[in-house]
Short mmCIF file of C-alpha atoms in Angstrom, two decimals:
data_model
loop_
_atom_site.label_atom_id
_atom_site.label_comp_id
_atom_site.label_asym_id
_atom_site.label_seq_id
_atom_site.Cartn_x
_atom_site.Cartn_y
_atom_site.Cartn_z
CA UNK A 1 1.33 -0.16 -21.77
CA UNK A 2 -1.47 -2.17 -23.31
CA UNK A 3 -2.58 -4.45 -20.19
CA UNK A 4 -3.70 -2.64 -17.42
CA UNK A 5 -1.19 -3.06 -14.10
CA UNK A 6 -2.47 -4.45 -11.05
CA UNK A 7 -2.13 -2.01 -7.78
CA UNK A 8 -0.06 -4.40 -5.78
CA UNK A 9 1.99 -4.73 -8.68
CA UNK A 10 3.12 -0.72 -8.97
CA UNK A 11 3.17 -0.82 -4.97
CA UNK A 12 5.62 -3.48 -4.95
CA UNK A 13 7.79 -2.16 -7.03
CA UNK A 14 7.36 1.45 -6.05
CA UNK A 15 8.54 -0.29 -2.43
CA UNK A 16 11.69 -2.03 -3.84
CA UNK A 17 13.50 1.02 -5.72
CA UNK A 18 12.43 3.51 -2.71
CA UNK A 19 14.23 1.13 -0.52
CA UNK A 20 17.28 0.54 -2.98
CA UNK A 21 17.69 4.27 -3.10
CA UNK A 22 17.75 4.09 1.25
CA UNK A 23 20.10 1.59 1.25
CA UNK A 24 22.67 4.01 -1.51
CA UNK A 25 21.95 6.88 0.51
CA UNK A 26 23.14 5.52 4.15
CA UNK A 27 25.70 2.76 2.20
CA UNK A 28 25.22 0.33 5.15
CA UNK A 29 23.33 -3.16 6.48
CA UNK A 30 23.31 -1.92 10.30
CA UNK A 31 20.21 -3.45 11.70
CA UNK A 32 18.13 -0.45 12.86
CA UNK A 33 19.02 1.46 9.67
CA UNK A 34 17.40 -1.41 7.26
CA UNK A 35 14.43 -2.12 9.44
CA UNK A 36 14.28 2.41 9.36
CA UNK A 37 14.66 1.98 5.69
CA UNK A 38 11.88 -0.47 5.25
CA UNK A 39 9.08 1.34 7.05
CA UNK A 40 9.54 4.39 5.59
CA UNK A 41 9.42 3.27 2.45
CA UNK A 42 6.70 1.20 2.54
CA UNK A 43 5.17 4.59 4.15
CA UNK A 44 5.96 6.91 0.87
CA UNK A 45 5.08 4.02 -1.40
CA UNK A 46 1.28 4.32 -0.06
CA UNK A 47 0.86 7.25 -1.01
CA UNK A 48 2.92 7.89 -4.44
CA UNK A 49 3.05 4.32 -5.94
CA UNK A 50 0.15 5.36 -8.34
CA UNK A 51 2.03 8.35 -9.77
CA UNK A 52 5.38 6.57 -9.49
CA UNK A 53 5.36 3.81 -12.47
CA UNK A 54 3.78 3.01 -15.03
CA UNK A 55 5.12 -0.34 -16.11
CA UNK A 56 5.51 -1.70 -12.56
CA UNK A 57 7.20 -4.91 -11.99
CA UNK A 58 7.40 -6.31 -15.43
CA UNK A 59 10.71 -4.53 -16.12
CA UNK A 60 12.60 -6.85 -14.24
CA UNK A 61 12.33 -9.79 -16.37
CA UNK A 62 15.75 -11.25 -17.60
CA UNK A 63 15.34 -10.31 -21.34
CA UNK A 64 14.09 -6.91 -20.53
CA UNK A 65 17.55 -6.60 -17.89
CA UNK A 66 19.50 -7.96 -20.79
CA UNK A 67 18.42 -5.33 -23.18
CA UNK A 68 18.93 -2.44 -20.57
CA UNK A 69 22.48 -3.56 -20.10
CA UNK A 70 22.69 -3.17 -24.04
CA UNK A 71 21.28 0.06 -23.92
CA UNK A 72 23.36 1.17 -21.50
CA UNK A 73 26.37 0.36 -23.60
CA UNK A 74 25.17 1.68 -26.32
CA UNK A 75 24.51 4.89 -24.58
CA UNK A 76 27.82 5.18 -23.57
CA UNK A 77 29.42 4.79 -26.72
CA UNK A 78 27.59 7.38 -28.39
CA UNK A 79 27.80 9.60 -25.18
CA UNK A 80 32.14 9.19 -25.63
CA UNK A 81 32.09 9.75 -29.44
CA UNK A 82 29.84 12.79 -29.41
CA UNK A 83 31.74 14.48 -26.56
CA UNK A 84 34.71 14.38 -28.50
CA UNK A 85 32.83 15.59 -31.57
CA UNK A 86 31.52 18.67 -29.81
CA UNK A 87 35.15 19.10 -28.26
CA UNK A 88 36.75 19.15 -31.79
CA UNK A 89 34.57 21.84 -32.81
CA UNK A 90 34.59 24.29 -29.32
CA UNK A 91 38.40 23.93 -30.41
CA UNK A 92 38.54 24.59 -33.87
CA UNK A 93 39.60 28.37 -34.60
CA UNK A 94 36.92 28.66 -37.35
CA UNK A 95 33.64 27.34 -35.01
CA UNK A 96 32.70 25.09 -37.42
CA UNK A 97 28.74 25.26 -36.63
CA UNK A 98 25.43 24.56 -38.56
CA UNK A 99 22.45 24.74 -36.03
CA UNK A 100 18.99 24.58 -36.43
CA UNK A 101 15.48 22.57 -34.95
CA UNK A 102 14.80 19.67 -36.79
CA UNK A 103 11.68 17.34 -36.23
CA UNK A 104 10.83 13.39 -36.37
CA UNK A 105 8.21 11.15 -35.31
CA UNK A 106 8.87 8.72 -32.94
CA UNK A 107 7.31 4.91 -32.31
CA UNK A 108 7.41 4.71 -28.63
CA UNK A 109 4.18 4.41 -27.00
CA UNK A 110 4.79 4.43 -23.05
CA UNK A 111 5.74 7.92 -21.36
CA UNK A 112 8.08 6.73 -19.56
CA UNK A 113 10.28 5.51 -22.66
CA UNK A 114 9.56 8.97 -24.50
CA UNK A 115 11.67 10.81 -21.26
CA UNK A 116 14.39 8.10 -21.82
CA UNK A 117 14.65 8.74 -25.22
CA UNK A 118 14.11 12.50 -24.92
CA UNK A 119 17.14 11.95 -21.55
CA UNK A 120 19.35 10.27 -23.89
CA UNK A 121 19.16 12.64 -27.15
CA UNK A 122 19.92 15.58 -25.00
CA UNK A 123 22.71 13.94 -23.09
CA UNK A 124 24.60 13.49 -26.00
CA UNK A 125 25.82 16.71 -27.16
CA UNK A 126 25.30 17.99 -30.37
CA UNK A 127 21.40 17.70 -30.12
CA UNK A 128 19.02 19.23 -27.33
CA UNK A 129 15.15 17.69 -27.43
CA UNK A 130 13.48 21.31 -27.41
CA UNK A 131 9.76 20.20 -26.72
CA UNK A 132 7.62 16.49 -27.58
CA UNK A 133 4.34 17.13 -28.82
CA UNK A 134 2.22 13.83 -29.32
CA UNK A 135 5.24 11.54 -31.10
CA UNK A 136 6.73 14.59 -32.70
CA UNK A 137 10.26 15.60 -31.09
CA UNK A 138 11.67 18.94 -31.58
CA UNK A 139 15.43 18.55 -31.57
CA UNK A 140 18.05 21.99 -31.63
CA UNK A 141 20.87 20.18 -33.88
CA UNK A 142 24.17 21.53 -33.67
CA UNK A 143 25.58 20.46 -37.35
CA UNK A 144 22.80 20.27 -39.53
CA UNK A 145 23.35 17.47 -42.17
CA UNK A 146 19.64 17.25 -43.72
CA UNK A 147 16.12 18.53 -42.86
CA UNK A 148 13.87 16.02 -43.56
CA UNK A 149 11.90 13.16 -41.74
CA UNK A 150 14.01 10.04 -42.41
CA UNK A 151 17.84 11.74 -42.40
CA UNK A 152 17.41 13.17 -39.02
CA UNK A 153 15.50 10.62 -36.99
CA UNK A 154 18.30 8.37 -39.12
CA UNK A 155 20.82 10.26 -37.26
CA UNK A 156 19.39 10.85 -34.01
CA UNK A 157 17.61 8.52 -32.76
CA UNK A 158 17.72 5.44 -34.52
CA UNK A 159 20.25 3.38 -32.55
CA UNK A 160 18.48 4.37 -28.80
CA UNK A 161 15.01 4.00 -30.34
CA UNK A 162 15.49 0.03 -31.66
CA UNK A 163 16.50 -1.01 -28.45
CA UNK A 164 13.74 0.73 -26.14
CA UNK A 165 11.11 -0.30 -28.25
CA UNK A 166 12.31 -4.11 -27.57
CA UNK A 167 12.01 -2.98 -24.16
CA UNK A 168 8.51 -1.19 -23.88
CA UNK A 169 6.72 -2.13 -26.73
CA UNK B 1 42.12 1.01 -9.79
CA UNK B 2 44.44 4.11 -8.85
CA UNK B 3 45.54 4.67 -12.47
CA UNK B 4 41.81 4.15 -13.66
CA UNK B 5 40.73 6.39 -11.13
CA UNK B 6 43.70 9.59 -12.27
CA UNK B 7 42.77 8.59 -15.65
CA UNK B 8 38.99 9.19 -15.62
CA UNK B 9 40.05 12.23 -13.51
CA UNK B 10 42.04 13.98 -16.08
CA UNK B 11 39.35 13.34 -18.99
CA UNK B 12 36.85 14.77 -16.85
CA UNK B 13 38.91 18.04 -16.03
CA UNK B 14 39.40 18.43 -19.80
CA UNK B 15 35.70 18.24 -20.64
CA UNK B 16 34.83 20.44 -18.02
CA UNK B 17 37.42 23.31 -19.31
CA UNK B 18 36.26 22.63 -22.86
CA UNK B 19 32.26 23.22 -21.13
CA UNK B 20 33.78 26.74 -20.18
CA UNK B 21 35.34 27.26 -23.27
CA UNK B 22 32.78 26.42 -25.41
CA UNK B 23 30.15 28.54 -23.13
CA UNK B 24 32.83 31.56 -24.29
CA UNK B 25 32.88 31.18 -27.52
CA UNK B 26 29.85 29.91 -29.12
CA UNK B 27 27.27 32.73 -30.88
CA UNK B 28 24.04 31.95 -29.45
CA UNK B 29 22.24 30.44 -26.32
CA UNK B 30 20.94 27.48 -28.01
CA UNK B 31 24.62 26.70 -29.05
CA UNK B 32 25.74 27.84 -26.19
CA UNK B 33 24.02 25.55 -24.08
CA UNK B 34 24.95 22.55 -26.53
CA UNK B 35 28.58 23.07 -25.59
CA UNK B 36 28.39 23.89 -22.30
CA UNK B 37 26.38 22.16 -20.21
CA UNK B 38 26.44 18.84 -21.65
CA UNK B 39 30.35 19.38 -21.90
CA UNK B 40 30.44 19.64 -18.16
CA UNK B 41 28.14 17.11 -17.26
CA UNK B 42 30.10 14.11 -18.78
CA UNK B 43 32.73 16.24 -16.87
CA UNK B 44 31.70 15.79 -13.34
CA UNK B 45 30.30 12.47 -14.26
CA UNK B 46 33.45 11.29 -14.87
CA UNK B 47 35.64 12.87 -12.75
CA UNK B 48 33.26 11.92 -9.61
CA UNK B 49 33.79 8.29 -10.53
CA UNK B 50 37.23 8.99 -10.59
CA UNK B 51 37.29 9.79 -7.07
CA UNK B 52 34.93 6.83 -6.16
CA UNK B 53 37.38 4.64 -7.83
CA UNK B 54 40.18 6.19 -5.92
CA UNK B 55 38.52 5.46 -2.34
CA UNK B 56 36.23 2.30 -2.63
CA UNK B 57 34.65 2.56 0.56
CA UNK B 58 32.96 6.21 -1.22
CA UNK B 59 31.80 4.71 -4.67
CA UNK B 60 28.28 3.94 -3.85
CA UNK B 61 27.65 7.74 -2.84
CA UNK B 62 29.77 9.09 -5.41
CA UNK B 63 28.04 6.45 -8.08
CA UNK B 64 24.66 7.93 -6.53
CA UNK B 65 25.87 11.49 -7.46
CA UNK B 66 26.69 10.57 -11.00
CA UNK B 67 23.37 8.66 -11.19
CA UNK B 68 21.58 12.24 -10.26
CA UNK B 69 23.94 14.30 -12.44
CA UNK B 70 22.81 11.57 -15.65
CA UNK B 71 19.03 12.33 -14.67
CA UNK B 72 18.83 15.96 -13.92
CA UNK B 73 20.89 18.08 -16.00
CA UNK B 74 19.53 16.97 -19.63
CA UNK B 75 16.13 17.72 -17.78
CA UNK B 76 17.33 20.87 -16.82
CA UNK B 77 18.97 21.70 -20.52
CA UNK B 78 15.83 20.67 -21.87
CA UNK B 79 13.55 23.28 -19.85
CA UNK B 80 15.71 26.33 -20.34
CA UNK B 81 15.69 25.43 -23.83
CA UNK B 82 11.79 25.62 -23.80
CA UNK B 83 11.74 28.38 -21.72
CA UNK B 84 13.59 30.18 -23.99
CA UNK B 85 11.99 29.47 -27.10
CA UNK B 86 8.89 30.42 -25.92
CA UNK B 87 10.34 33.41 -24.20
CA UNK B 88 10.60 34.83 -28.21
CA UNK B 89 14.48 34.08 -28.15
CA UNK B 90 15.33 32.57 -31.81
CA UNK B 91 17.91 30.73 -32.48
CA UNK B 92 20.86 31.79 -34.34
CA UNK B 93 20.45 30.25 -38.11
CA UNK B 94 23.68 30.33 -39.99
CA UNK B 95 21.85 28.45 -43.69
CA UNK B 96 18.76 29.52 -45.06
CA UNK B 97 17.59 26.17 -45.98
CA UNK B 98 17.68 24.97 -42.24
CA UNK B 99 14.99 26.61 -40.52
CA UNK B 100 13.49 26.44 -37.40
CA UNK B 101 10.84 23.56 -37.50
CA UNK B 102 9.35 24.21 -34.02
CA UNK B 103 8.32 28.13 -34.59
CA UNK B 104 5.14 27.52 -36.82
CA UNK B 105 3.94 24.41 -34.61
CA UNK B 106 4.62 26.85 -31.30
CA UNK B 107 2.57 29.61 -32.45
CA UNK B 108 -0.14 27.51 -33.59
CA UNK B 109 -0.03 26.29 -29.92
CA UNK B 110 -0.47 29.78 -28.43
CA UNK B 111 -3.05 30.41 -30.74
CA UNK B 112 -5.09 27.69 -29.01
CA UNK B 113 -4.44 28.85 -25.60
CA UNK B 114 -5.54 32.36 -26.36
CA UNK B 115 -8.85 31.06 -27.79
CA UNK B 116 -9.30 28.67 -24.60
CA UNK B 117 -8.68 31.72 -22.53
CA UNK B 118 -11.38 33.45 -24.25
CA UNK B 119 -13.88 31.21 -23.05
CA UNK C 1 50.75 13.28 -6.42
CA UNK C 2 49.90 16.82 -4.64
CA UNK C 3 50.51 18.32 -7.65
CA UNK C 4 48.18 16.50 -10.08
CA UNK C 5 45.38 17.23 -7.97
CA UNK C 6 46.87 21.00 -7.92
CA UNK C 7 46.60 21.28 -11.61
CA UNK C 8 43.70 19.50 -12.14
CA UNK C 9 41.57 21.99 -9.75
CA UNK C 10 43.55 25.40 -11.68
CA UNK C 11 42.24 24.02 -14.83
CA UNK C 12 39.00 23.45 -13.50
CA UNK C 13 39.22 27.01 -11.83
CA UNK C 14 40.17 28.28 -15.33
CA UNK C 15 36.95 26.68 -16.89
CA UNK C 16 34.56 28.60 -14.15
CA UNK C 17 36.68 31.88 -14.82
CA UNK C 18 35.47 31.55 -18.57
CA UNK C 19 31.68 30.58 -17.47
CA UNK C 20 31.90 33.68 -14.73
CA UNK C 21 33.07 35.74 -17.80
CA UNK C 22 29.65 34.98 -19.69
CA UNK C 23 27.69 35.32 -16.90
CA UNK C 24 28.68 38.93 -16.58
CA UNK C 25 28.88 39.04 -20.30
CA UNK C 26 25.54 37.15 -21.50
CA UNK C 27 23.00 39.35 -23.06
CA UNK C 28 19.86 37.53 -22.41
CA UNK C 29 18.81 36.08 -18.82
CA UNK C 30 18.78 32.53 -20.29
CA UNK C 31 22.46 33.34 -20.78
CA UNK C 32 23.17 33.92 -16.99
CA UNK C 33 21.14 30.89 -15.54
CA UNK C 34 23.43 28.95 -18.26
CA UNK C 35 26.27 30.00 -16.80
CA UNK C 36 25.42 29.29 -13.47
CA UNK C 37 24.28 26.14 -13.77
CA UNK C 38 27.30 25.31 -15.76
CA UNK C 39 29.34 27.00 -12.60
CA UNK C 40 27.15 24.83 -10.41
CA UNK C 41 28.21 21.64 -11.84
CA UNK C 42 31.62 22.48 -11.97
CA UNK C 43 31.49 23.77 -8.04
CA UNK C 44 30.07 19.77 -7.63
CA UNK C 45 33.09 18.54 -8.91
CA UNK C 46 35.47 20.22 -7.41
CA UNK C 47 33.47 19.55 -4.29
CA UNK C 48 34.01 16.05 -4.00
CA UNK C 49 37.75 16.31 -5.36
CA UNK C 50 38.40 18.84 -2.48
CA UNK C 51 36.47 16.01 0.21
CA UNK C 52 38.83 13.40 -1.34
CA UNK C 53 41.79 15.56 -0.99
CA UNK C 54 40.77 16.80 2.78
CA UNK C 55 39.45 13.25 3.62
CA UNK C 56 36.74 14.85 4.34
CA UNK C 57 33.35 12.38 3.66
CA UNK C 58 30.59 15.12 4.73
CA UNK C 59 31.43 16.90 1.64
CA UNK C 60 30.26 14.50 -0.39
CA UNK C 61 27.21 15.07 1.12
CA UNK C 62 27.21 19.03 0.57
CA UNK C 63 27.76 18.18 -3.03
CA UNK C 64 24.83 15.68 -3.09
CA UNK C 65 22.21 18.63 -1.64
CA UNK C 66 24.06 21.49 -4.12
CA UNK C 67 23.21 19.16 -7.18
CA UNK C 68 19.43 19.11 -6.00
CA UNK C 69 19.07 22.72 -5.06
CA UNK C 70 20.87 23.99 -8.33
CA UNK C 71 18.78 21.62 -10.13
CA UNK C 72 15.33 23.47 -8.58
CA UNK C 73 16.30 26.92 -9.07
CA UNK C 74 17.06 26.18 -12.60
CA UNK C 75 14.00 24.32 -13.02
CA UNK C 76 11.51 27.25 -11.18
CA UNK C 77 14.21 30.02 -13.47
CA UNK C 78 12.75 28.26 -16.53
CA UNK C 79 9.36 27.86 -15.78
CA UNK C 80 9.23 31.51 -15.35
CA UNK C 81 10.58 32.59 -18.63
CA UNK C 82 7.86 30.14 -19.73
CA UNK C 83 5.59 32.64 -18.56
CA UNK C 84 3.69 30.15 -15.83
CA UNK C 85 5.00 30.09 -12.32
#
């Protein structure tokens, strides 16, 4: 956050990902449907780019782009190992389970980063973000492996939370 | 493209039975909803890509799909989690030591809202 | 390849039988909207396999506005247990 976004700036790019989405939905560069596709989204963008973004356009710059793509990966990975983690256990005879809610503090400053993060923790399994309170996160844990402060944000968060504060902060 | 496309077909069938599965058998809803929807969402994602990769001309819709899935359904885990906890429903706690971190902070919370609601 | 596509939507099928199971099963409410968003999610996939199999492309579409409505009602189910409507 820190420096205060101009308004043309959010509009812009409020403009540009409404208009991405158009051209996904209809998946084609006819004429009429572009020039469609442009007006109405500069329409909607009038009136929702102020609770739309809060970073506006300064996402896009290469480094930033770089780092998502990393992220991304990264994401992945964990998404794939975790899966199969969760799938050993639903398959096990025995249920070899452990749950509780575990807490951690978290670094991020911008909202929008503390949904990623919160996104990303509950997409892969083996961990649902219960509630965020200030920069506390309230994480259900499937297979407990140690209660305090350090261990679990250690665990969960770690490897998403280095690269989104390279992003954000 | 056709053999990545079967391929990431089959995983995704086999993580959407193991989503069912795991809905059966686990012993409580917080557990419950650990295995199963998350299970089933890398399930469709992946088995919708499939299909884009198996007809080109449909992988920007289908990628759109997968994009929605990615965005909505942890959002959606998240608030029936919450809605549950604060519906009174505990979770299931198999070691004493691990306890449930978010009770105390929760009450304290509805504490405050009480006395706000007073005024 | 008919019958890949046959077994892959029986084991699919078999899945939703087990999450139908719990949803007549489930004790608490939060159980049942569980279920059925787990069903929901499923019903997506099979969805678009079906379109792909039918060469159908509107049903990608269906799929598309299922995802969003099943997404609401699970959203508005929760914020009702949360006690604020």
């Amino acid at each position: 956050m820190g420096t205060k976004v101009s308004k043309l700036n959010k509009f812009t790019y409020t403009w540009l990902i409404l208009f991405l989405v158009w051209l996904g939905f209809t998946s084609t560069f006819a004429f009429a449907e572009v020039v469609t596709g442009i007006l109405l989204s500069f329409t909607v963008a009038i009136f929702s780019y102020n609770s739309f973004t809060y970073d506006g356009l300064k996402i896009f710059s290469p480094k930033r782009l770089m780092y998502i793509v990393q992220y991304f990966f990264v994401f992945m990975l964990a998404l794939i190992k975790a899966n199969i983690d969760v799938a050993k256990i639903v398959i096990n005879p025995k249920l070899p389970i452990n749950p509780g809610i575990v807490e951690f503090d978290s670094k991020l400053k911008s909202p929008f980063a503390k949904l990623i993060l919160a996104n990303s923790i509950t997409l892969t399994p083996g961990t649902i973000t219960v509630d965020i309170i200030d920069n506390k996160y309230f994480i259900h844990w499937l297979y407990v492996t140690g209660t305090d402060q350090e261990t679990t944000y250690k665990e969960i968060a770690k490897q998403f939370e280095d690269i989104l504060i390279k992003i954000y902060n | 493209m056709n053999y990545i496309g079967y391929f990431l077909i089959s995983i995704g069938t086999i993580f959407l039975f193991l989503g069912g599965l795991g809905i059966l058998r686990m012993p409580d809803f917080y557990t419950r909803l650990q295995a199963g929807t998350k299970a089933s969402t890398l399930g469709a994602m992946s088995s919708i890509l499939g299909i884009g990769f198996l007809q080109p001309e449909w992988f920007i819709k289908t990628f759109i799909i997968v994009v929605f899935i990615a965005i909505a359904n942890p959002l959606s885990s998240h608030a029936l989690a919450r809605g549950s906890h604060k519906a009174k429903q505990m979770p299931f706690l198999k070691d004493e030591k691990i306890g449930d971190a978010y009770e105390a902070v929760e009450e304290k919370l509805h504490k405050n809202q009480k006395k706000e609601d007073k005024k | 390849m008919d019958l890949f596509f046959i077994i892959i939507i029986s084991v699919i099928s078999l899945g939703a039988v087990f999450a139908i199971i719990r949803f007549i099963k489930g004790p608490t409410a939060s159980d049942r909207v569980m279920a059925l968003d787990t069903l929901s999610v499923m019903l997506i996939a099979v969805l678009v396999i079906l379109g792909f199999l039918m060469k159908r492309y509107i049903y990608i579409d269906v799929s598309l506005v299922y995802a969003v409505l099943g997404f609401i009602g699970v959203i508005t189910i929760a914020r009702y247990l949360e006690g604020g409507i």
